[in-house]
C-alpha positions as protocol buffer text, in pm:
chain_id: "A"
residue {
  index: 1
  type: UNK
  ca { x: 1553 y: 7003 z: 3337 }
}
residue {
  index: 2
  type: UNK
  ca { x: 1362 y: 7229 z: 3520 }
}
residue {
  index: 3
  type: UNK
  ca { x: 1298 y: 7588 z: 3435 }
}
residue {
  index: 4
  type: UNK
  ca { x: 1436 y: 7836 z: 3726 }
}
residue {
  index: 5
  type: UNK
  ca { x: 1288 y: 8176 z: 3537 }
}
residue {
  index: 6
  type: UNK
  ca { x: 947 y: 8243 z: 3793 }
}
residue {
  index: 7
  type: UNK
  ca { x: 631 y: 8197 z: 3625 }
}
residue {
  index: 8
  type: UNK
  ca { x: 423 y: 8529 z: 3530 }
}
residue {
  index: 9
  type: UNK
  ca { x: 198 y: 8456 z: 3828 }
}
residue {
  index: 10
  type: UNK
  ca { x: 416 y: 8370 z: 4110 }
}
residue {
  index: 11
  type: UNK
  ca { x: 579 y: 8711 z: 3936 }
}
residue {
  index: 12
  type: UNK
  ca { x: 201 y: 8856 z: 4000 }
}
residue {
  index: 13
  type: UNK
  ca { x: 158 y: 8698 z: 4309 }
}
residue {
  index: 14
  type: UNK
  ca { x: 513 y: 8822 z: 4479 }
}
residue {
  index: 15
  type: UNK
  ca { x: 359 y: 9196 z: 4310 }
}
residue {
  index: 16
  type: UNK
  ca { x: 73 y: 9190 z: 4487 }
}
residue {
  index: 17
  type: UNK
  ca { x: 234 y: 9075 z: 4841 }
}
residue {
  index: 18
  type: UNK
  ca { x: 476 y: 9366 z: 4772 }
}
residue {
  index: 19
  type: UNK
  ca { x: 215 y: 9595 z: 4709 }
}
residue {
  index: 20
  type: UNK
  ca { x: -20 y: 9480 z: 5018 }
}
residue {
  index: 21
  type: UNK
  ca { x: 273 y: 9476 z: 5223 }
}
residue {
  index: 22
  type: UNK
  ca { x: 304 y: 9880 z: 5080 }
}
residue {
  index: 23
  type: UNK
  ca { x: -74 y: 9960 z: 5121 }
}
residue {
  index: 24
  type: UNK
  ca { x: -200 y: 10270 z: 5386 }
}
residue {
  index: 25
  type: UNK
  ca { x: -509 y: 10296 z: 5536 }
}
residue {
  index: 26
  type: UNK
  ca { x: -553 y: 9973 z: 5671 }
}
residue {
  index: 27
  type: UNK
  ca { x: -643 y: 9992 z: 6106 }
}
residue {
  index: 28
  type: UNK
  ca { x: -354 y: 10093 z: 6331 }
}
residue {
  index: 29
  type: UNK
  ca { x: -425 y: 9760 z: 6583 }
}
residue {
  index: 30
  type: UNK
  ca { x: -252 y: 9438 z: 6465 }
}
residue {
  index: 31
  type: UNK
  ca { x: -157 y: 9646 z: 6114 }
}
residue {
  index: 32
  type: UNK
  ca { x: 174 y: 9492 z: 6068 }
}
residue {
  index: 33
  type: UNK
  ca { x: 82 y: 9156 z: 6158 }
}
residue {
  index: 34
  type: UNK
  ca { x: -201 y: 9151 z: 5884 }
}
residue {
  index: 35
  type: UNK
  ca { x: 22 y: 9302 z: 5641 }
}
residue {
  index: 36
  type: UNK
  ca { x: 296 y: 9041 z: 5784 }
}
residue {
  index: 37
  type: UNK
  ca { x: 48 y: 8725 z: 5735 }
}
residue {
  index: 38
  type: UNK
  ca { x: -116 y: 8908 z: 5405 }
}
residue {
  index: 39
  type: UNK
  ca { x: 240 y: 8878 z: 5289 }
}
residue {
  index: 40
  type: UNK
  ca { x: 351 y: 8564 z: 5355 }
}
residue {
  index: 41
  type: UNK
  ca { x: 20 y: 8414 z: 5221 }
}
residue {
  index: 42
  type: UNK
  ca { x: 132 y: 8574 z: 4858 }
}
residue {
  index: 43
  type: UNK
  ca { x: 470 y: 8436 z: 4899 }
}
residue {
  index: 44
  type: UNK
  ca { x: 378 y: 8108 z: 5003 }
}
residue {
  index: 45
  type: UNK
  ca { x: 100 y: 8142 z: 4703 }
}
residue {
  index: 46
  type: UNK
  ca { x: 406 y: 8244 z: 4439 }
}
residue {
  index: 47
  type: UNK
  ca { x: 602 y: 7934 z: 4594 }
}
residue {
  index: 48
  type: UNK
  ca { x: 328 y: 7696 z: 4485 }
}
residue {
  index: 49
  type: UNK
  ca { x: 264 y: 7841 z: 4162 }
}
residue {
  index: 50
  type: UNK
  ca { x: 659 y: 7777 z: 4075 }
}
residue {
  index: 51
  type: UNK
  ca { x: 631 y: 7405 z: 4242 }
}
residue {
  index: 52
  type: UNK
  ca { x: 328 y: 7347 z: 3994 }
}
residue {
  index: 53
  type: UNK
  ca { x: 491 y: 7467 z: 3682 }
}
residue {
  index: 54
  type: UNK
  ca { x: 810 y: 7301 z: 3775 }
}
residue {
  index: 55
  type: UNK
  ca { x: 593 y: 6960 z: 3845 }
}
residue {
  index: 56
  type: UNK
  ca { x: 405 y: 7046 z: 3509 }
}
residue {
  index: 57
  type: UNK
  ca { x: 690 y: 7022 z: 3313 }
}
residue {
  index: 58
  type: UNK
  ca { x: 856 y: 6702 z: 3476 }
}
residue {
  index: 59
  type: UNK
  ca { x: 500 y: 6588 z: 3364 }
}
residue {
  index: 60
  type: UNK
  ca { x: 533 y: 6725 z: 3062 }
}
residue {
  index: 61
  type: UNK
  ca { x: 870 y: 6533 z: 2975 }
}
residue {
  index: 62
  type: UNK
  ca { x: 696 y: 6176 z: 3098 }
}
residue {
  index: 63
  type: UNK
  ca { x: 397 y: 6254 z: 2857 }
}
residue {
  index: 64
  type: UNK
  ca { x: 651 y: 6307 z: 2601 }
}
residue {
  index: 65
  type: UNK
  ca { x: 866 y: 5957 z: 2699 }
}
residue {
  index: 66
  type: UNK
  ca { x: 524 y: 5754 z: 2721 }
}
residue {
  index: 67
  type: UNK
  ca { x: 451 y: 5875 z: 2377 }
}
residue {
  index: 68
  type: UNK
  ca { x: 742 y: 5786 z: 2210 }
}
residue {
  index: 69
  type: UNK
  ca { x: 687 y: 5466 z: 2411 }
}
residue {
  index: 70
  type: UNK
  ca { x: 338 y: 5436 z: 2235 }
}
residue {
  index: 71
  type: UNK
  ca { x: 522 y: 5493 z: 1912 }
}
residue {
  index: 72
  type: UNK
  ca { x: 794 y: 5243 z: 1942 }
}
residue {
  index: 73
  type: UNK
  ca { x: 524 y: 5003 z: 2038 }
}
residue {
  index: 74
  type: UNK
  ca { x: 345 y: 5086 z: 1771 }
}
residue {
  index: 75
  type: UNK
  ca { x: 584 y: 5036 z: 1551 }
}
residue {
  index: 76
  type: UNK
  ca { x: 685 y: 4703 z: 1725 }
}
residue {
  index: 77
  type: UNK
  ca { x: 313 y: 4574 z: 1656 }
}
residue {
  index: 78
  type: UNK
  ca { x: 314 y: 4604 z: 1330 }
}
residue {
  index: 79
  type: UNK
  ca { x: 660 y: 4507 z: 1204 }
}
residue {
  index: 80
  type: UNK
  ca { x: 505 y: 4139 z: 1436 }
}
residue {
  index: 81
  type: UNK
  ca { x: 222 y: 4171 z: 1222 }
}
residue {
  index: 82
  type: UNK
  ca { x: 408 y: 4155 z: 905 }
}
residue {
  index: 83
  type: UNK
  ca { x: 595 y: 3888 z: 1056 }
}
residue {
  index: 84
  type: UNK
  ca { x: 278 y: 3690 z: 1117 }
}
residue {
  index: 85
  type: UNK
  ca { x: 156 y: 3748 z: 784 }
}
residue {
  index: 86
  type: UNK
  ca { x: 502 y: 3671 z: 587 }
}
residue {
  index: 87
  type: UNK
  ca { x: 488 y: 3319 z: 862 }
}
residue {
  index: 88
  type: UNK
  ca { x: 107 y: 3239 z: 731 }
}
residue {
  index: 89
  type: UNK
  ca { x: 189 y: 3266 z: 390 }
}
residue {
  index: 90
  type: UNK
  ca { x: 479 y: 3041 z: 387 }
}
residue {
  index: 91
  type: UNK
  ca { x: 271 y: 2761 z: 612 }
}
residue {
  index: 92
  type: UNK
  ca { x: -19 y: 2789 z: 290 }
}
residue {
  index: 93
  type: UNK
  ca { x: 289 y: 2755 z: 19 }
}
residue {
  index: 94
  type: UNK
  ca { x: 445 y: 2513 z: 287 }
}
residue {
  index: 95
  type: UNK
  ca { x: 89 y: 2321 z: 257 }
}
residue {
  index: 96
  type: UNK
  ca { x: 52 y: 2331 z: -113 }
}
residue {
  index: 97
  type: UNK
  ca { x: 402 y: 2175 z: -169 }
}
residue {
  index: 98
  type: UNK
  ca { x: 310 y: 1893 z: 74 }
}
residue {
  index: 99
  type: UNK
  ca { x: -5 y: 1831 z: -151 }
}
residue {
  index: 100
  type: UNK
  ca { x: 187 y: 1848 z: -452 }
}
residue {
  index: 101
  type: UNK
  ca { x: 453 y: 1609 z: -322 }
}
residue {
  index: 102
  type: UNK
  ca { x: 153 y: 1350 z: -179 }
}
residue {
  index: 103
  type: UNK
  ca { x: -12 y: 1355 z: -540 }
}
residue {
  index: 104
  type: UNK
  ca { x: 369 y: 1273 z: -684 }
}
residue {
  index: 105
  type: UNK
  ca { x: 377 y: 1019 z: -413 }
}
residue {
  index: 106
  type: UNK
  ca { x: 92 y: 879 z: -510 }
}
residue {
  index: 107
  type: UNK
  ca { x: 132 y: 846 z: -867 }
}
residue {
  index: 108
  type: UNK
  ca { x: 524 y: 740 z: -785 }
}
residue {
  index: 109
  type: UNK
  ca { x: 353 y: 429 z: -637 }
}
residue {
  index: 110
  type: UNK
  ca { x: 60 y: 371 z: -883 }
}
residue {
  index: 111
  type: UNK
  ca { x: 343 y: 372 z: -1182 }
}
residue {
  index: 112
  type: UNK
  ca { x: 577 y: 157 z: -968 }
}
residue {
  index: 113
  type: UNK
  ca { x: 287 y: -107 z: -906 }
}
residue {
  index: 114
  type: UNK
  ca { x: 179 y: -81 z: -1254 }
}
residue {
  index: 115
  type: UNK
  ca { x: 537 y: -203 z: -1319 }
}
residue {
  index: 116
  type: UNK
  ca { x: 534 y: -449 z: -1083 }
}
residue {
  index: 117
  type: UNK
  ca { x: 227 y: -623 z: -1243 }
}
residue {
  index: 118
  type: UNK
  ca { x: 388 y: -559 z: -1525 }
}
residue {
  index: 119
  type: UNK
  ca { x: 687 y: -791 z: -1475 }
}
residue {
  index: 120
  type: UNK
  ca { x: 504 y: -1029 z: -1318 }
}
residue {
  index: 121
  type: UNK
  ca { x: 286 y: -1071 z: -1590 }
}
residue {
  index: 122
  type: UNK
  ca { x: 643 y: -1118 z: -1826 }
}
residue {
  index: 123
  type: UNK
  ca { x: 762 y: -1333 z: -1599 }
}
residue {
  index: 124
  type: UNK
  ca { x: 471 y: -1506 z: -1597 }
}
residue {
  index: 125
  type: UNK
  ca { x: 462 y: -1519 z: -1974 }
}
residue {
  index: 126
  type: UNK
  ca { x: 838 y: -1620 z: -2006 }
}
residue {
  index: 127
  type: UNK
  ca { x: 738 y: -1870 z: -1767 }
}
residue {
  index: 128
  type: UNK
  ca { x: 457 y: -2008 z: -1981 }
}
residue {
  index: 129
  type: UNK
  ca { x: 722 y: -2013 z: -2281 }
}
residue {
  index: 130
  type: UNK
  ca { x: 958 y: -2170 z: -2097 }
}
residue {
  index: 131
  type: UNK
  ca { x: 730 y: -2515 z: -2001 }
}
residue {
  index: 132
  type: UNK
  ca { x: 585 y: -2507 z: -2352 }
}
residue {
  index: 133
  type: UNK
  ca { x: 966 y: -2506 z: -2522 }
}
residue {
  index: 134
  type: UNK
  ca { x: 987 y: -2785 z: -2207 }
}
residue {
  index: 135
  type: UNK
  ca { x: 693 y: -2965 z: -2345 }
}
residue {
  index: 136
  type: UNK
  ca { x: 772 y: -2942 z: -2710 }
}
């Protein structure tokens, strides 16, 4: 929203174009065509100075939206960063269960092969019994 109050030197400028335009003294030939020119010079002067503040603060407001910008993204950054962290630390517990169930795995299958020799060996045994009893 632009500000439509003129800026203290277009205000200066549009003085000083008033008061050339007021001046005495100046040569009688072409006079009024100076002053005319001298004039419009000031004005055109006090125009630009109003188009520079006016651009100033549309650049003003942009500088103020890119910031917030920089903030948000800011923000964004590190709430992905805490994301990433929170995601690596649940892979390393992730990884440490998997060990954990691999060493249970493993000794889940020693103990069942244990047994297995085990009853082999009984049947084995009860097997020996059995021909002896046959024999006796």
């Amino acid at each position: 929203m632009p500000n439509r109050r003129p800026s203290l030197l277009a205000t200066l400028l549009r003085a000083a174009a008033d008061w050339a335009g007021a001046r005495h003294g100046a040569p009688k030939r072409g006079r009024a065509e100076r002053r005319r020119r001298s004039r419009q010079r000031l004005k055109d002067r006090a125009a630009l100075s109003d188009l520079f503040r006016d651009r100033s603060g549309d650049f003003a407001g942009q500088v103020v939206a890119l910031q917030e910008l920089v903030i948000n993204l800011n923000a964004e950054r590190d709430r992905l960063r805490q994301q990433i962290t929170l995601h690596h630390e649940l892979m390393e517990d992730l990884g440490r269960r998997n060990a954990c169930l691999l060493d249970l795995c493993a000794a889940s299958q020693h103990e069942a092969e244990h047994w297995k020799r085990f009853v082999e060996g009984e049947r084995e045994r009860e097997a020996d019994l059995t021909e002896k009893l046959q024999l006796n």
